[in-house]
PDB file of C-alpha atoms in Angstrom:
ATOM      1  CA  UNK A   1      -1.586 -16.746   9.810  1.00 70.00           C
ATOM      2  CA  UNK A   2      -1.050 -12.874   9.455  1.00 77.00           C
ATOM      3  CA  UNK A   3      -3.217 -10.424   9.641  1.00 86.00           C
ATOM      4  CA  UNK A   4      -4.256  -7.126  10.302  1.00 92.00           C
ATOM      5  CA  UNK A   5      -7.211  -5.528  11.437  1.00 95.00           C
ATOM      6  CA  UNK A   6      -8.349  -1.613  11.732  1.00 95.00           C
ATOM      7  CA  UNK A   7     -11.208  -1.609  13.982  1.00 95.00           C
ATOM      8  CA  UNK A   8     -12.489   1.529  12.279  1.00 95.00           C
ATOM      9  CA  UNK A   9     -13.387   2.118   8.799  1.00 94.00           C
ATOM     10  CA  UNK A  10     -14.379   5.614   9.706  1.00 96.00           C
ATOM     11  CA  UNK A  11     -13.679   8.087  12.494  1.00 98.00           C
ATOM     12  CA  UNK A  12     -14.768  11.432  12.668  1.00 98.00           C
ATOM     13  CA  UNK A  13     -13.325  14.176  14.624  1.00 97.00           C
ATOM     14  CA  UNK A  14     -13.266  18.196  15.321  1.00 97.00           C
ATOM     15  CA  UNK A  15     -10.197  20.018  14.042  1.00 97.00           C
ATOM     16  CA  UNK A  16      -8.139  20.667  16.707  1.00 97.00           C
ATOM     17  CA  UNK A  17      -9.132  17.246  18.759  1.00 97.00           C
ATOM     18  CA  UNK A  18      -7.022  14.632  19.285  1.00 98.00           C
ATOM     19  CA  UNK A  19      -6.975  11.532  16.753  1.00 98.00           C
ATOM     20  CA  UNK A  20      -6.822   7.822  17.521  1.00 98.00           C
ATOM     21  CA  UNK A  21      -7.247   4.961  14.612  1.00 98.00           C
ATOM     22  CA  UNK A  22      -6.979   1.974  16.050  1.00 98.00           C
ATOM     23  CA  UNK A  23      -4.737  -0.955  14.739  1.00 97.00           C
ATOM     24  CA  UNK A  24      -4.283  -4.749  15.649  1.00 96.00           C
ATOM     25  CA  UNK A  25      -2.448  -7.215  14.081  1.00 93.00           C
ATOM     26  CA  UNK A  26      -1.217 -11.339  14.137  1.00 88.00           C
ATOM     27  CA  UNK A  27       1.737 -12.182  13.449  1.00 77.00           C
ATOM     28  CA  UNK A  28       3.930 -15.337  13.979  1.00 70.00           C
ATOM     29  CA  UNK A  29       7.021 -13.484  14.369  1.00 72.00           C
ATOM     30  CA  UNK A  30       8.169 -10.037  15.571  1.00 76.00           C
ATOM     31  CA  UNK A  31       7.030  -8.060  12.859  1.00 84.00           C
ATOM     32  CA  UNK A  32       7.430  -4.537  11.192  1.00 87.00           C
ATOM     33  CA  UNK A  33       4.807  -2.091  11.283  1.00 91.00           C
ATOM     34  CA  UNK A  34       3.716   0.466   9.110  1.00 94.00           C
ATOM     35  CA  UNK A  35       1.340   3.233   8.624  1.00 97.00           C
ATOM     36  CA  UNK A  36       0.614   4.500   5.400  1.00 96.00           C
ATOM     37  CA  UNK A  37      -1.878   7.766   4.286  1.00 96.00           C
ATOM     38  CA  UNK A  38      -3.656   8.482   1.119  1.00 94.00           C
ATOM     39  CA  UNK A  39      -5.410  11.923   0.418  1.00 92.00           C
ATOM     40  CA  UNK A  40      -8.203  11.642  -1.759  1.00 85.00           C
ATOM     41  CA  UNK A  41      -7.505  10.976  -5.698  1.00 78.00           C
ATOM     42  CA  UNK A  42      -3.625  10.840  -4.865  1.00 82.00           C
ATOM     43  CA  UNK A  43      -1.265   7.844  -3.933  1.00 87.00           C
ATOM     44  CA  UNK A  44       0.417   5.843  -0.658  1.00 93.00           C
ATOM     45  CA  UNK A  45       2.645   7.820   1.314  1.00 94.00           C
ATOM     46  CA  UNK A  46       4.729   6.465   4.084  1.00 94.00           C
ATOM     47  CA  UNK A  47       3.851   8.137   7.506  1.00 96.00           C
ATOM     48  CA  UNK A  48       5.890   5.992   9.898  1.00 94.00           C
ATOM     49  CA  UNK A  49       7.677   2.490  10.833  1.00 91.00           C
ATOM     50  CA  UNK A  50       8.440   0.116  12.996  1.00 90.00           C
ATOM     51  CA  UNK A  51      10.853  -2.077  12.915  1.00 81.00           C
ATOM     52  CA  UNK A  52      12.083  -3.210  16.437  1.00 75.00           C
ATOM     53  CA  UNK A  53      13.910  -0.095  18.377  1.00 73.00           C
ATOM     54  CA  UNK A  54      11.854   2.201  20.297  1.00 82.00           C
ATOM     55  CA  UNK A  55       8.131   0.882  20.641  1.00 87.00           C
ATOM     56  CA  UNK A  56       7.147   4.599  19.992  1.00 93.00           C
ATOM     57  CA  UNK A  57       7.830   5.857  16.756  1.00 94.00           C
ATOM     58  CA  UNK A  58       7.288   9.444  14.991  1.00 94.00           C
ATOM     59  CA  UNK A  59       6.287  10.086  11.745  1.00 94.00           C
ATOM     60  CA  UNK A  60       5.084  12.939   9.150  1.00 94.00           C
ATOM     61  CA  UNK A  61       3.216  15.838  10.128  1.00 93.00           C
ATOM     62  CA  UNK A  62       2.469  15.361  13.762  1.00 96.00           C
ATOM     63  CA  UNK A  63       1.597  11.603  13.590  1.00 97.00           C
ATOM     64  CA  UNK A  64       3.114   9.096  15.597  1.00 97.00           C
ATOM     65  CA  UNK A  65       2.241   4.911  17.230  1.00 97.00           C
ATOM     66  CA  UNK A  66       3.336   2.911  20.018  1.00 94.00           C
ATOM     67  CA  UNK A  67       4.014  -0.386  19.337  1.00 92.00           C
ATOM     68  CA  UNK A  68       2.610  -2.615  22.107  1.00 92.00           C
ATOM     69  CA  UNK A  69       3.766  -6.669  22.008  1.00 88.00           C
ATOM     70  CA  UNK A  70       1.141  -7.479  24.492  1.00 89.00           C
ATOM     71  CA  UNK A  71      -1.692  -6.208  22.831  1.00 92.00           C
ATOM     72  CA  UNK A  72      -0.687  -6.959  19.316  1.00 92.00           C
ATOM     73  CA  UNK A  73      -1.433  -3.399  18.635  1.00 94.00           C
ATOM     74  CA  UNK A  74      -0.270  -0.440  17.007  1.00 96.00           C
ATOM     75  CA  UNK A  75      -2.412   2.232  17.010  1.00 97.00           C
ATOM     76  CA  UNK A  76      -1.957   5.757  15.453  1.00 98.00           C
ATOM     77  CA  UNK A  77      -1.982   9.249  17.264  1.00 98.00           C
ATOM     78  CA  UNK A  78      -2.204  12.546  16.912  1.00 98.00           C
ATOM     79  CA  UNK A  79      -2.508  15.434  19.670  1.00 97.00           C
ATOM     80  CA  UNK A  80      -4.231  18.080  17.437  1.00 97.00           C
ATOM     81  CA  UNK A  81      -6.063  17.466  14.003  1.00 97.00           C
ATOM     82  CA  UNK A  82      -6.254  19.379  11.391  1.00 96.00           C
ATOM     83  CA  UNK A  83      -8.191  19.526   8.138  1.00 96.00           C
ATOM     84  CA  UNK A  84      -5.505  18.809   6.295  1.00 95.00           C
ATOM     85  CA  UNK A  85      -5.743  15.461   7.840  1.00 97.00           C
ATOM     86  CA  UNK A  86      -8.477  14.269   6.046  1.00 97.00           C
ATOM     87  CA  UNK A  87      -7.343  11.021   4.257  1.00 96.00           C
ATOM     88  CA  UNK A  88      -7.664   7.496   4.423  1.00 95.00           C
ATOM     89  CA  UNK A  89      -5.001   5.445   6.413  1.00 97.00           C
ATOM     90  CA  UNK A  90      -3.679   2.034   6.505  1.00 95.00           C
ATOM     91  CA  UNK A  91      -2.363  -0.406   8.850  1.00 96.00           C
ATOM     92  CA  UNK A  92       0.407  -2.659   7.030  1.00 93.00           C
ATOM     93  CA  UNK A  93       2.303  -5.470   8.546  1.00 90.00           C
ATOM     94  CA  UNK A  94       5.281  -7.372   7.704  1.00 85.00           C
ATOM     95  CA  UNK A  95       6.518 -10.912   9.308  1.00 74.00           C
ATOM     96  CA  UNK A  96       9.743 -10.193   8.061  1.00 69.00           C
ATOM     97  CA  UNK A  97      11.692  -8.891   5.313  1.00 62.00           C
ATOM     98  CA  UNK A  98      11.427 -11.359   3.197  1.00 65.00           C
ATOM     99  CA  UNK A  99       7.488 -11.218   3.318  1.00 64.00           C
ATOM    100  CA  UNK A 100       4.742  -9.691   1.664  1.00 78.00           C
ATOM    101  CA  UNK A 101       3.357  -6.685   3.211  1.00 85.00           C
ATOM    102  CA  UNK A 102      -0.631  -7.228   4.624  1.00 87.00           C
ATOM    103  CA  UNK A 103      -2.275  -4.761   4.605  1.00 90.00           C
ATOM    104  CA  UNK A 104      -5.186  -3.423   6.566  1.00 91.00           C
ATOM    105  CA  UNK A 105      -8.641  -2.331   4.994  1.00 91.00           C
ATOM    106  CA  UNK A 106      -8.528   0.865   5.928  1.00 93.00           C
ATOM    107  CA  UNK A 107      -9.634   4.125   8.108  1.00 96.00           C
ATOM    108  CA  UNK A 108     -11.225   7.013   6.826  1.00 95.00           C
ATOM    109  CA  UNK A 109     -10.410  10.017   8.780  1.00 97.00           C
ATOM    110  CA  UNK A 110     -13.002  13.055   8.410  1.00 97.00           C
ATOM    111  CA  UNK A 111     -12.235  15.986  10.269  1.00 97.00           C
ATOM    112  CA  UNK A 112     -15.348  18.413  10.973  1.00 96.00           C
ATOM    113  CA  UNK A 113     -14.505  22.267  11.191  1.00 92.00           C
TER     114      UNK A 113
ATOM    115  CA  UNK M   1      11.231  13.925 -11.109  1.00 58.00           C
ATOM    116  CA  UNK M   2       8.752  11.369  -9.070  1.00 71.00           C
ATOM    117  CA  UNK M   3      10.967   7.816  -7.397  1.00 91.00           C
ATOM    118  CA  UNK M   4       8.333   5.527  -9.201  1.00 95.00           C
ATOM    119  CA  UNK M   5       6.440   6.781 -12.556  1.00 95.00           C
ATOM    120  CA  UNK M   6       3.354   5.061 -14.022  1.00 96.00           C
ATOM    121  CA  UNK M   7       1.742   5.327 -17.127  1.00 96.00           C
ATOM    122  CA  UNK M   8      -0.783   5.872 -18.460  1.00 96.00           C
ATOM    123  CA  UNK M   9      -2.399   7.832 -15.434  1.00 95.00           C
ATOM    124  CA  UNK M  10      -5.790   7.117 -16.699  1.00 96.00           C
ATOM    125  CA  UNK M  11      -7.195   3.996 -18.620  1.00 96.00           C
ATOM    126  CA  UNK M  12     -10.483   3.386 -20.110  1.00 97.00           C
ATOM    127  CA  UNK M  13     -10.986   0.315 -21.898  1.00 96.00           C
ATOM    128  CA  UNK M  14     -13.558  -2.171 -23.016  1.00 96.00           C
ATOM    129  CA  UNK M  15     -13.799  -5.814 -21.986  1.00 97.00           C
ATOM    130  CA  UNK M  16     -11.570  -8.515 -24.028  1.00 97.00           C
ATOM    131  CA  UNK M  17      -9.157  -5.827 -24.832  1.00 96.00           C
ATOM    132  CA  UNK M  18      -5.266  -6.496 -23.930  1.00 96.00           C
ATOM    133  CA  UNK M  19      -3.840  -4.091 -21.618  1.00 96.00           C
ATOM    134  CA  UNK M  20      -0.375  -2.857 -20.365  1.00 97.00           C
ATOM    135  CA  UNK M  21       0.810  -0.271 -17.563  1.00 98.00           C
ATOM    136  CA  UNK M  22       4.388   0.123 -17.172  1.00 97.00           C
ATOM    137  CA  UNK M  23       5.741   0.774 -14.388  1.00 97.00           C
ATOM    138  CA  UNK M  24       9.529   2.406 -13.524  1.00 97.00           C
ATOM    139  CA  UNK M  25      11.816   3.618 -11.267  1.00 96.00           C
ATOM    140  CA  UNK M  26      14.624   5.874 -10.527  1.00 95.00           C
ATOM    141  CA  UNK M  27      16.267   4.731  -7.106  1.00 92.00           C
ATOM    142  CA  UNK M  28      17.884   1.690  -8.228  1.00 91.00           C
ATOM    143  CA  UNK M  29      16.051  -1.150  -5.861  1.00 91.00           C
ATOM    144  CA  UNK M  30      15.618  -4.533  -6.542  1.00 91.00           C
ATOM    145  CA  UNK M  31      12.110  -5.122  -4.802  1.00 92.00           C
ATOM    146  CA  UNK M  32       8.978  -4.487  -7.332  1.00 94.00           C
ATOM    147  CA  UNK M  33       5.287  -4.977  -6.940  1.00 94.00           C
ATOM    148  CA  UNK M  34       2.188  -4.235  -8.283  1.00 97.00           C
ATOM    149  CA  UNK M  35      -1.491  -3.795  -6.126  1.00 95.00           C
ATOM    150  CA  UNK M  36      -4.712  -3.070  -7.183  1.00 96.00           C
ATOM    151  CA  UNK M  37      -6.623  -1.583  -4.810  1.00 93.00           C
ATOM    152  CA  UNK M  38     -10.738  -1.399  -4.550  1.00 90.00           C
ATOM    153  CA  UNK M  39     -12.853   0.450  -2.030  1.00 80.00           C
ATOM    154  CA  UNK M  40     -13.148  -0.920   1.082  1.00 75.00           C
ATOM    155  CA  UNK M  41     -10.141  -3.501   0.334  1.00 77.00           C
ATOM    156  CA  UNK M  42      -7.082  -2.100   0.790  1.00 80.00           C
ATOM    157  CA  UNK M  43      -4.423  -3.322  -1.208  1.00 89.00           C
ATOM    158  CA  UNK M  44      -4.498  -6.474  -3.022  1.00 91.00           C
ATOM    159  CA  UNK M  45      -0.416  -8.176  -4.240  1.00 92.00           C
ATOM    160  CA  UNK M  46      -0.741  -9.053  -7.844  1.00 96.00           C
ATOM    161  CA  UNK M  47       2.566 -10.139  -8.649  1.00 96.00           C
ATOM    162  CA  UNK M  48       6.035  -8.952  -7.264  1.00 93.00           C
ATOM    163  CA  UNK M  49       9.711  -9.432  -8.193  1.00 94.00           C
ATOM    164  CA  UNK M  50      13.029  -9.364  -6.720  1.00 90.00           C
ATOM    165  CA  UNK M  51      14.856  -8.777  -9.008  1.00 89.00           C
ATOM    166  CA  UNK M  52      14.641  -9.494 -13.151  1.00 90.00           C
ATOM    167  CA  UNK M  53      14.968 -12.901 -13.139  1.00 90.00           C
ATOM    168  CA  UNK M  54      12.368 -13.769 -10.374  1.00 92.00           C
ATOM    169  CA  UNK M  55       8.751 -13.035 -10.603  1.00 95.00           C
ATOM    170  CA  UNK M  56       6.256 -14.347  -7.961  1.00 93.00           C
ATOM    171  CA  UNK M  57       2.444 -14.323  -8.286  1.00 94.00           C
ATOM    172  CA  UNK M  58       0.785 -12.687  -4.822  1.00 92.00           C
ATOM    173  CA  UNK M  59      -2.662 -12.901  -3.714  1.00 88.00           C
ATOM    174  CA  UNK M  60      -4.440 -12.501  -6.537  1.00 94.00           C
ATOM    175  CA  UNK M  61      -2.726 -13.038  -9.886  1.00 95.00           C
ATOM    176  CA  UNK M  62      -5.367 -14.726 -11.714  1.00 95.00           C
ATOM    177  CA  UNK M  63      -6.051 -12.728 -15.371  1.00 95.00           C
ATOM    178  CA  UNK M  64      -2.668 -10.656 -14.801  1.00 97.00           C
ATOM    179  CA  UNK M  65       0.395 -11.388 -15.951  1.00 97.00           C
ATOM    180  CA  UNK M  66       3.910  -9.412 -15.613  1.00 97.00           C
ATOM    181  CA  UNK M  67       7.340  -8.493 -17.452  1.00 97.00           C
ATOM    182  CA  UNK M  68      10.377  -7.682 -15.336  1.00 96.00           C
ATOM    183  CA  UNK M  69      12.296  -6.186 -18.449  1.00 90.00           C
ATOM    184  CA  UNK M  70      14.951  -4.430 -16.558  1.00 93.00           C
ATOM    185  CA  UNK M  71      15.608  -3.523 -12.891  1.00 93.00           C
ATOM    186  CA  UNK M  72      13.784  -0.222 -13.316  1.00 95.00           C
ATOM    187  CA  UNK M  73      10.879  -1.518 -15.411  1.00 97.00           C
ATOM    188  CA  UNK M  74       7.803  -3.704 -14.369  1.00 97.00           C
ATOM    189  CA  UNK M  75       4.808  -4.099 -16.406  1.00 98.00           C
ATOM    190  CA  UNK M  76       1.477  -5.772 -15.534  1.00 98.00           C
ATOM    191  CA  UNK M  77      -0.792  -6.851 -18.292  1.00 98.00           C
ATOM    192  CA  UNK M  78      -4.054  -8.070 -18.727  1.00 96.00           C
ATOM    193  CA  UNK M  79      -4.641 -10.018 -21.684  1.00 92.00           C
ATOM    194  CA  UNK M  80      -8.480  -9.910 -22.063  1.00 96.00           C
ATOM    195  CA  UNK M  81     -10.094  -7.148 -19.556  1.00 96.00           C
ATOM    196  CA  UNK M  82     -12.809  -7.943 -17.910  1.00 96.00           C
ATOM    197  CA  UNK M  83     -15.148  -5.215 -15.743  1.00 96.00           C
ATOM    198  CA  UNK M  84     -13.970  -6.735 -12.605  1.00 95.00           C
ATOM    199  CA  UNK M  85     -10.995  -5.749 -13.091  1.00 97.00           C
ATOM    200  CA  UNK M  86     -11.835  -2.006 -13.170  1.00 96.00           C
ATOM    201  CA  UNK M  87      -9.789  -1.050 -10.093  1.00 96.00           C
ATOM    202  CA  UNK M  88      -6.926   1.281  -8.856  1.00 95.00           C
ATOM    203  CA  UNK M  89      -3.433  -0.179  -9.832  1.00 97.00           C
ATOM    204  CA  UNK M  90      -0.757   0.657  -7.934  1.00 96.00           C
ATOM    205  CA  UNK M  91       3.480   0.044  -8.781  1.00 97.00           C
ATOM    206  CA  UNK M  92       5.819  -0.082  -5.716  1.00 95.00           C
ATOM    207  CA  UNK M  93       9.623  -0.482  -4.986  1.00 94.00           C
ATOM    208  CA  UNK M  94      11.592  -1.406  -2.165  1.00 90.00           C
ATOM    209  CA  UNK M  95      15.314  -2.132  -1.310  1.00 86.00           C
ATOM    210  CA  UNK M  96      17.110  -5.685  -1.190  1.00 77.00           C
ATOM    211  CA  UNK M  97      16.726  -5.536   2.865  1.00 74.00           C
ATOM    212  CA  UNK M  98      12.569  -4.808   2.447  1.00 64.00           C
ATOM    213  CA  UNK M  99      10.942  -3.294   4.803  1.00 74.00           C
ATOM    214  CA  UNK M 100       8.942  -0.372   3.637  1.00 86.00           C
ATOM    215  CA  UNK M 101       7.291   0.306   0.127  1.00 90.00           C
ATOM    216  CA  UNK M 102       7.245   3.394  -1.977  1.00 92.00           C
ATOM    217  CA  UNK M 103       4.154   3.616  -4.270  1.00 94.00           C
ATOM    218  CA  UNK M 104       3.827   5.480  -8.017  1.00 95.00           C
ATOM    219  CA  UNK M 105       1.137   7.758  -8.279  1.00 93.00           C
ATOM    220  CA  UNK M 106      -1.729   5.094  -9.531  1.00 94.00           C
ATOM    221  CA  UNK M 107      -3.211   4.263 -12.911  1.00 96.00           C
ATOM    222  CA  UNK M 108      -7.058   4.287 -12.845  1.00 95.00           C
ATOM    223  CA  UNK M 109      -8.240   1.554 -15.083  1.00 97.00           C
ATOM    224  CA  UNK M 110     -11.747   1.232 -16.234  1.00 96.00           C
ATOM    225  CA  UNK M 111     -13.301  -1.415 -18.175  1.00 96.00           C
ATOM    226  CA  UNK M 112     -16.259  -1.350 -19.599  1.00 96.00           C
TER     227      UNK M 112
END
């Protein structure tokens, strides 16, 4: 079955500090990977993707993940955060493109001043 | 203008009442869905189509039901709200090949 777990549903770090949510995920075949963000009280934008060329991918404002086959992960990164940051992000994955999406739970990311 | 519009924004309603958010879209893609989404849930697949004449029910269809009435339109209903149902709803579109979602802006529904 498919799944797809954020090991965080919070993490809190200083602006400025780097930022790691952390992202795991089964899937039967070689899947595509998503991250999505959603500030408070607005809707799902699409940070980044993955769908099968380079393992590390950039997305939107400074974010970017390494896929990494071995470890079924694909965890998001950024060097410096800042408060604009603050949202809640989610981990989606898709067997293939004739799937549903599954979607993580969730991370809220709080960034202290 | 906005890729995917929903309406109404807001929604407050009381239970056993028959509700409708539409749902449309300006980019022309085949792929529609709708969510609802609940604290501490992430996103939940009602129903989704690809294209008019195929609907699908996802994970949790049960009380919902949809209209595909043209390739830019997608309507969710509830025919009797309940409070559980109280819940962020969320519209998305993709293209034919899949892949990545684009959301509306959200319709917070209430029932009371």
């Amino acid at each position: 079955a498919q799944s797809v777990t954020q090991l965080d549903s919070h993490v809190s770090v200083s602006e400025g500090t780097p930022v790691l949510l952390r992202c795991n995920y089964s899937s039967s075949y070689s899947p595509s990977l998503f991250w999505y963000v959603q500030h408070p009280n607005k809707g799902l934008q699409l940070l980044l993707k993955y769908t099968s060329a380079a393992t590390l991918v950039k997305g939107i404002n400074g974010f970017e993940a390494e896929f990494k086959k071995s470890e079924t992960s694909f965890h998001l990164t950024k060097p410096s955060a800042h408060m604009s940051d603050a949202a809640e992000y989610f981990c989606v994955v898709s067997p293939d493109s004739n799937y549903q999406l599954i979607w993580g739970a969730g991370t809220k990311l709080i960034i202290k001043p | 203008d906005a890729d995917v519009t929903q309406t109404p924004r807001n929604r407050i309603t009381k239970t056993g009442k028959r509700i409708m958010l539409e749902c449309s879209q300006t980019k022309g893609h085949d792929r529609m869905y709708w969510y609802r989404q609940d604290p501490g849930l992430g996103l939940r697949l009602i129903y989704y189509s690809f294209d008019v004449k195929d609907i699908n029910k996802g994970e949790i269809s049960d009380g919902y039901s949809v209209s595909r009435q043209a390739q830019a339109k997608f309507s969710l209903s509830l025919e009797s709200a309940i409070p559980n149902q109280t819940a962020l709803y969320f519209c998305a579109i993709a293209p034919t090949s899949g892949g990545a979602q684009f959301f509306g802006p959200g319709t917070r529904l209430t029932v009371l």
